[in-house]
Short mmCIF file of C-alpha atoms and ligand atoms in Angstrom, two decimals:
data_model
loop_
_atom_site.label_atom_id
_atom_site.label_comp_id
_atom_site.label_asym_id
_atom_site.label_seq_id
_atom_site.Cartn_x
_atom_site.Cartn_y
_atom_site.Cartn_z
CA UNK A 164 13.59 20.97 5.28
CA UNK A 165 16.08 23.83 6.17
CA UNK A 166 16.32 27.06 4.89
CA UNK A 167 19.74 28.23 4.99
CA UNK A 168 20.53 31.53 3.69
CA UNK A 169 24.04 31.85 1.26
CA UNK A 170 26.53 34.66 0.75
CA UNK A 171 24.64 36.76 -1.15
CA UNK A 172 21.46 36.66 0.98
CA UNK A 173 19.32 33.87 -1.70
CA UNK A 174 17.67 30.60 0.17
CA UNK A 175 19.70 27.87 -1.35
CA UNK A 176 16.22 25.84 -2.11
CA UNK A 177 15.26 29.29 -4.23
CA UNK A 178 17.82 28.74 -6.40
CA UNK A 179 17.58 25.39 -8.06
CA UNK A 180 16.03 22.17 -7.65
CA UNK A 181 16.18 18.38 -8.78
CA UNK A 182 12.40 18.27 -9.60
CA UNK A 183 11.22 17.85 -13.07
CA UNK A 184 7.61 17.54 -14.10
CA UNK A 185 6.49 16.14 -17.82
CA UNK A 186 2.96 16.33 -17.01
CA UNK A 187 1.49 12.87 -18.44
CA UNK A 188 5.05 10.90 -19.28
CA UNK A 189 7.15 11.44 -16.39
CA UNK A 190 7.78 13.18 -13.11
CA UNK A 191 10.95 13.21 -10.60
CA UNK A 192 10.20 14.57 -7.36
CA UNK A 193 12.88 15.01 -4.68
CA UNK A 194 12.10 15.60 -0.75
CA UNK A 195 13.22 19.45 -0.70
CA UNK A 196 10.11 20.65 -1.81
CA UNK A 197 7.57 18.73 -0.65
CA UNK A 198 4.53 20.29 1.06
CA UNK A 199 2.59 18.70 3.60
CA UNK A 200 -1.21 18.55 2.96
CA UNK A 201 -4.04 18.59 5.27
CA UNK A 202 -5.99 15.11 4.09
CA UNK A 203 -9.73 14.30 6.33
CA UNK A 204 -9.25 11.44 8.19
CA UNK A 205 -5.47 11.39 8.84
CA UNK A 206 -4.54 13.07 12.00
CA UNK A 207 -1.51 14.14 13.30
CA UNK A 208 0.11 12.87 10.32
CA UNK A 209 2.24 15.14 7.71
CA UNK A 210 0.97 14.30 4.03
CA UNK A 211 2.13 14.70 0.71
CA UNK A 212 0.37 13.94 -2.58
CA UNK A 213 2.51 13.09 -5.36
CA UNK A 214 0.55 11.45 -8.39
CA UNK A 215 -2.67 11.75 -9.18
CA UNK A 216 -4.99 12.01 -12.42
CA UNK A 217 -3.31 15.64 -12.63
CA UNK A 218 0.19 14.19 -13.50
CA UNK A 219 -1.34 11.78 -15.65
CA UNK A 220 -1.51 8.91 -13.35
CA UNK A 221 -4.66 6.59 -12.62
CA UNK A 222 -3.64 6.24 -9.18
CA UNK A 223 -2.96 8.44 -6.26
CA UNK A 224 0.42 8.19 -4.20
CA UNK A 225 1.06 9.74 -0.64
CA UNK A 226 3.96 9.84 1.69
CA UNK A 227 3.02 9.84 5.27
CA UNK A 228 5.00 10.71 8.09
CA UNK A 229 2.45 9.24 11.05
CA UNK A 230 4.04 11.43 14.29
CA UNK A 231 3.13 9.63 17.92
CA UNK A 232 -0.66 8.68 18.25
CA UNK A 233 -1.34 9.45 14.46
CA UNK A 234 -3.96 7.53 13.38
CA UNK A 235 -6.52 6.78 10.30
CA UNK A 236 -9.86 5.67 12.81
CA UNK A 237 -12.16 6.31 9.94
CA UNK A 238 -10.27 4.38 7.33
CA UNK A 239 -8.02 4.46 3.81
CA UNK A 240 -10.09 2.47 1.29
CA UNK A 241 -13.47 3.26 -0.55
CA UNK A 242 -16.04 1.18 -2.58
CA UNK A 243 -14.06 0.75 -5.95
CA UNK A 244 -10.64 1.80 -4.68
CA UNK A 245 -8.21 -0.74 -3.86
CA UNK A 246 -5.80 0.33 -1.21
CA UNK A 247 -1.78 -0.34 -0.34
CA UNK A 248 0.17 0.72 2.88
CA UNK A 249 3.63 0.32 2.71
CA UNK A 250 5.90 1.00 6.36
CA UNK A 251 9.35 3.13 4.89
CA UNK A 252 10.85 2.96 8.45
CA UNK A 253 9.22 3.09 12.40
CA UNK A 254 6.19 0.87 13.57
CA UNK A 255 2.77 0.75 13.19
CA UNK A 256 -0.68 -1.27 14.13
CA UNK A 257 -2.93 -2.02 11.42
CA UNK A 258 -6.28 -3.59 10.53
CA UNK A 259 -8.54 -3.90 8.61
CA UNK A 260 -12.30 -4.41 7.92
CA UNK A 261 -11.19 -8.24 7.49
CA UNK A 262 -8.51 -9.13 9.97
CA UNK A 263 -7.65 -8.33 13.18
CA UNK A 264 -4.76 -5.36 14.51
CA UNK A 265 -1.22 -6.34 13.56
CA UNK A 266 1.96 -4.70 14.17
CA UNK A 267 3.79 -3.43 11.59
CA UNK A 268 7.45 -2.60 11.42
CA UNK A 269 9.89 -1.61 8.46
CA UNK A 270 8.93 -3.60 5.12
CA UNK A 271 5.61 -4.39 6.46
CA UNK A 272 2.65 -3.40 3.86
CA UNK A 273 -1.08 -3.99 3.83
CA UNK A 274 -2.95 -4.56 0.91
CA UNK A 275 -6.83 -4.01 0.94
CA UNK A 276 -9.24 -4.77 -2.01
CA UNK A 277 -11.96 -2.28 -3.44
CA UNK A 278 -14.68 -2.13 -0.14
CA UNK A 279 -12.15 -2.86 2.36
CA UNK A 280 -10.43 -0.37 4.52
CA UNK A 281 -7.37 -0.13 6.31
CA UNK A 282 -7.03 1.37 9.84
CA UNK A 283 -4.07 2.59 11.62
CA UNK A 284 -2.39 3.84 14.76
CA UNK A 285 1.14 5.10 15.73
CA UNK A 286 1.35 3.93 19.30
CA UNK A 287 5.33 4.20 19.24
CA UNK A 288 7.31 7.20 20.53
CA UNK A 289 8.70 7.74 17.24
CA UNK A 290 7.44 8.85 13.68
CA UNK A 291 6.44 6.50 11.83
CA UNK A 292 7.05 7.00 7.66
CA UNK A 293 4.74 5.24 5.31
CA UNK A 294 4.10 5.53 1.64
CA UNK A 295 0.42 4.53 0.14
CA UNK A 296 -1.76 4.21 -2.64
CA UNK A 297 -4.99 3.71 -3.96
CA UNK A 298 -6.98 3.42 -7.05
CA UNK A 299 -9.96 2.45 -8.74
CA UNK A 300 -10.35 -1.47 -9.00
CA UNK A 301 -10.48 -2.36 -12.57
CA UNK A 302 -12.85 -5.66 -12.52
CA UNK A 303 -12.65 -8.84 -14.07
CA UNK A 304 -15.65 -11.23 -14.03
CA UNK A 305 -14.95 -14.24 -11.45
CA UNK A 306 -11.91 -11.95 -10.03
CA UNK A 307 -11.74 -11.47 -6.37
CA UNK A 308 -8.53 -9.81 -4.99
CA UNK A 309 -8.09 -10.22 -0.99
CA UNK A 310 -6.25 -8.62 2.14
CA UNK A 311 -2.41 -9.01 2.18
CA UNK A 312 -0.47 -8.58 5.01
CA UNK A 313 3.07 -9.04 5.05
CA UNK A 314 6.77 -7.84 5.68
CA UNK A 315 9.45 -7.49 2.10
CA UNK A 316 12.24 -9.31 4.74
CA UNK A 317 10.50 -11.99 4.89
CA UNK A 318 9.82 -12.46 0.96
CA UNK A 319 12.77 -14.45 -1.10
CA UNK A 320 14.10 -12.48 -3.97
CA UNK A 321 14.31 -13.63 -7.41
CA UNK A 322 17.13 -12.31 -10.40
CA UNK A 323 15.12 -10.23 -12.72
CA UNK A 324 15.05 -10.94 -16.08
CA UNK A 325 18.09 -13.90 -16.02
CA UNK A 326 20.49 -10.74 -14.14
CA UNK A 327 21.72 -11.76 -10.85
CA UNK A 328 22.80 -8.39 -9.96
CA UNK A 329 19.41 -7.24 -10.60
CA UNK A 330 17.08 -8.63 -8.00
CA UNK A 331 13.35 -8.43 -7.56
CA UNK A 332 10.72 -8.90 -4.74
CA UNK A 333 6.87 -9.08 -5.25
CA UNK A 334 4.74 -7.88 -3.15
CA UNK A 335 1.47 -9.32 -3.69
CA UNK A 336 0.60 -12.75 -5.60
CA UNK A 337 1.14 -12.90 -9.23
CA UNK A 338 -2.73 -13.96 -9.60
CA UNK A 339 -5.27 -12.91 -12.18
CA UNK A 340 -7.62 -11.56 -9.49
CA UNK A 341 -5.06 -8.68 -8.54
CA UNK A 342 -5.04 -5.74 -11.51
CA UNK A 343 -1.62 -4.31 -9.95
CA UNK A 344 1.34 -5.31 -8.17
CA UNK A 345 4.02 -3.62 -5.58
CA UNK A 346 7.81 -4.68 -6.55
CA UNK A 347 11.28 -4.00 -5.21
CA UNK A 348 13.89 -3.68 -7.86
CA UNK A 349 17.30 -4.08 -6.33
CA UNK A 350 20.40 -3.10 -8.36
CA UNK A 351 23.46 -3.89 -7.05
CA UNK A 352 26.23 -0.67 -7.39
CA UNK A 353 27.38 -0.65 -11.44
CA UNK A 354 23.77 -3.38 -12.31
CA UNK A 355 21.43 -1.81 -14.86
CA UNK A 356 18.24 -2.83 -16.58
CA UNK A 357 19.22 -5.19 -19.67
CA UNK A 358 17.04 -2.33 -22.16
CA UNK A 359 15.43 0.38 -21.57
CA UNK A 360 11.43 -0.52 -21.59
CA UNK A 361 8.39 1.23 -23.19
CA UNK A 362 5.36 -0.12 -21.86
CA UNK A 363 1.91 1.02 -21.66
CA UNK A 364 1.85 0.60 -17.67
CA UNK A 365 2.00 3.59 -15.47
CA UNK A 366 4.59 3.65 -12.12
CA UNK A 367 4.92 5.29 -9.13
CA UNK A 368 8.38 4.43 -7.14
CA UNK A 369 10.00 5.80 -4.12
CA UNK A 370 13.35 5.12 -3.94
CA UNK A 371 14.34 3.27 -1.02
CA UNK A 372 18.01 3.59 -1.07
CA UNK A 373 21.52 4.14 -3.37
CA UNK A 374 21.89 6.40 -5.75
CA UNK A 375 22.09 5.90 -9.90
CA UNK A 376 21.15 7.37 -12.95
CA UNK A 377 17.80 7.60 -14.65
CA UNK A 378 16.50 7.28 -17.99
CA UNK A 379 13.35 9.07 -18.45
CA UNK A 380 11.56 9.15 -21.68
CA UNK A 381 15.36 9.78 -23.35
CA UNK A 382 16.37 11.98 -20.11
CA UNK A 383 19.39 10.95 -17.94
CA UNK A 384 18.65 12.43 -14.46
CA UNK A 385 20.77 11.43 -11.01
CA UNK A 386 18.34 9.79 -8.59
CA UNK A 387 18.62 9.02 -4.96
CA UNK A 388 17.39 7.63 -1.48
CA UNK A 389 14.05 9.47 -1.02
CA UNK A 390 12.95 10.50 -4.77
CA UNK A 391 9.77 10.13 -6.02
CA UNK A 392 9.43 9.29 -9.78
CA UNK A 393 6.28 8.92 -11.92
CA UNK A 394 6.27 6.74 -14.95
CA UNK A 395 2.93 7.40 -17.12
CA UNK A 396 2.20 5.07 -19.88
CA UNK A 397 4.81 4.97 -22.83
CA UNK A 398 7.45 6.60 -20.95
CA UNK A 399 10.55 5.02 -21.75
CA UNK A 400 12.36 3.98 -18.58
CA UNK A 401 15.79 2.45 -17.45
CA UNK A 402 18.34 3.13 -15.06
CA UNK A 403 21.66 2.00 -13.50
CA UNK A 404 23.59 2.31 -10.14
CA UNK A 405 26.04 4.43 -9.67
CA UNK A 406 26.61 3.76 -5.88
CA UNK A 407 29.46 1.91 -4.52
CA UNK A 408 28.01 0.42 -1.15
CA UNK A 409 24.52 0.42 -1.12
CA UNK A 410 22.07 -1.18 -3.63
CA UNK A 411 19.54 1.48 -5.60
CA UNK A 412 16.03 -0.38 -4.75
CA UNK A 413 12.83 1.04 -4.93
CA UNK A 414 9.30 -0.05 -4.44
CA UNK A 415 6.95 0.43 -7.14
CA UNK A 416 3.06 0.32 -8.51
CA UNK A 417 2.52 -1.24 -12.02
CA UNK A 418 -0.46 -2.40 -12.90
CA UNK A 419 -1.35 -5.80 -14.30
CA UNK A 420 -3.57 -8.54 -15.49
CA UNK A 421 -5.60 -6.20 -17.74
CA UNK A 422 -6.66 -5.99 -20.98
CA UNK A 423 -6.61 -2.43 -22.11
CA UNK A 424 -9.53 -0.43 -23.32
O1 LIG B 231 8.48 -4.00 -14.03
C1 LIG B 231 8.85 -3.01 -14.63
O2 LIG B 231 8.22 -2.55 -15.58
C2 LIG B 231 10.13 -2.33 -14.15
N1 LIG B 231 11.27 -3.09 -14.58
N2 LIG B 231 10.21 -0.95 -14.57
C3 LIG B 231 11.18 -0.13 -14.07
O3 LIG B 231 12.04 -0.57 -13.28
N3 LIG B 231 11.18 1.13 -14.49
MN1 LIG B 232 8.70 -0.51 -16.13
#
C-alpha cells in the first residue's frame, strides 16, 4: 500500500476508490484500503476483517498475511463455530485438535467442525497469505460434519451448470452433515453465468485471479485479482470475464443443506 503524492499535492488513494458498501445486500472491497487489525491469538500476522454480522453477513471473513514464525498456538475454532483455512499463496503447517501437523502449500485448506480448532505455524522464510472463516454451526439432528484437509490442485473440476467454459471445484463433500460449502468458480476470458441468480444464501469470495465485470444487486462494477465481495441474502449476482489470458476464479462461502427459519 503506497502513498504516492500527484501534481497537485492530493494522495492518489484520497481521491477515489473501487470500494462500495450496501450494508446488508452487497459489498466490494478492493486491497487499497485495507487495514490490518490486531486479532488475540494471531501473532505476527497482518489481519483484516471483511464480513461480519455488521455488513449483514452470518459469518466472519479474514485475510491473513502470516509473516515468518507467525503462528495461531492457541487456536481458530470455538464451541459452535465451524472453522475454514484456505492457503492464497506461500506454505504453512497445520493441525488440528483431530489430526496430526501437515504442510500446507498454495490451494491447501483446512476445514474444522464446531469444537475443533485449527493450529498453525509459518516456519518458511516467506509470508505466507491465507484467507479464513468461521461461523456458527447451524445443527441438524444425526448431522456430524468432520476435519477436511486437502489441496484445490488436486480436486477434478466439473462444468457448472451444463457450461464448459464455466468450471467449478468443491471444496468440501456435498453431504447433509456440512451446512456450507467452499467453491471455485472458474470463468474462462468472455464465459459468464447462464442468469443472473437471486438466492437467499449469503457469499463471501476473494477473487483469486482475472479480471471481469460484476453484477451486484442490478450494479455493473469491474472486479479483479485480490477483491473482496460480499453477497448477503437476495442480492442478485452474476458476472462475466473480461480478461483475455487468465481465467476470473474465485473461492467462495455459501451455505447449504438448511432449511431456513
Ligand atoms: O453457487 C452460487 O450460488 C454461485 N454461482 N454464485 C455466484 O457465483 N455468485
Ligand atoms: Mn450465488
Amino acid at each position: 500500500m503506497g502513498y504516492k503524492t500527484n501534481q497537485i499535492g492530493y494522495t492518489k488513494e484520497l481521491l477515489s476508490s473501487r470500494a462500495i458498501m450496501k450494508r446488508g445486500n452487497y459489498a466490494l472491497i478492493p486491497p487499497d484500503g485495507l487495514v490490518k487489525n490486531v486479532v488475540p491469538n494471531f501473532e505476527n500476522c497482518e489481519m483484516t476483517i471483511l464480513s461480519t454480522k455488521k455488513l449483514g453477513a452470518s459469518f466472519v471473513d479474514y485475510i491473513c498475511k502470516v509473516l515468518p514464525n507467525g503462528k495461531n498456538v492457541k487456536g481458530f475454532g470455538d464451541e459452535g463455530i465451524e472453522v475454514f483455512l484456505y492457503v492464497v499463496k506461500g506454505k504453512l503447517s497445520v493441525k488440528t485438535d483431530d489430526t496430526e501437523t501437515k504442510e500446507l502449500s498454495t490451494g491447501g485448506y483446512v476445514y474444522a467442525p464446531a469444537g475443533v480448532k485449527i493450529y498453525f505455524e509459518n516456519t518458511s522464510e516467506e509470508a505466507t497469505e491465507l484467507f479464513l472463516y468461521k461461523k456458527r454451526y447451524q445443527e441438524l439432528e444425526g448431522a456430524k460434519p468432520y476435519t477436511v484437509i486437502g489441496n484445490v490442485n488436486e480436486l477434478k473440476s466439473q462444468a457448472y451448470e451444463g457450461m464448459e467454459d464455466v468450471q467449478l471445484v468443491d471444496l468440501l463433500p456435498a453431504e447433509i452433515d456440512f451446512d456450507m460449502n467452499f467453491h471455485i468458480l472458474s470463468f474462462a476470458p468472455g464465459a459468464s453465468h447462464g442468469y443472473i441468480e437471486t438466492h437467499v444464501q449469503e457469499h463471501g469470495a476473494l477473487l483469486l485471479s482475472g479480471q471481469g465485470m460484476y453484477n451486484l444487486d442490478n450494479d455493473w462494477v469491474p472486479v479483479q485479482k485480490g477483491d473482496y465481495i460480499f453477497m448477503g441474502a437476495y442480492s442478485l449476482q452474476a458476472c462475466y470475464a473480461t480478461g483475455r489470458d487468465e481465467p476470473l476464479s474465485y473461492l467462495y462461502s455459501k451455505d447449504c443443506h438448511r432449511d431456513a427459519e
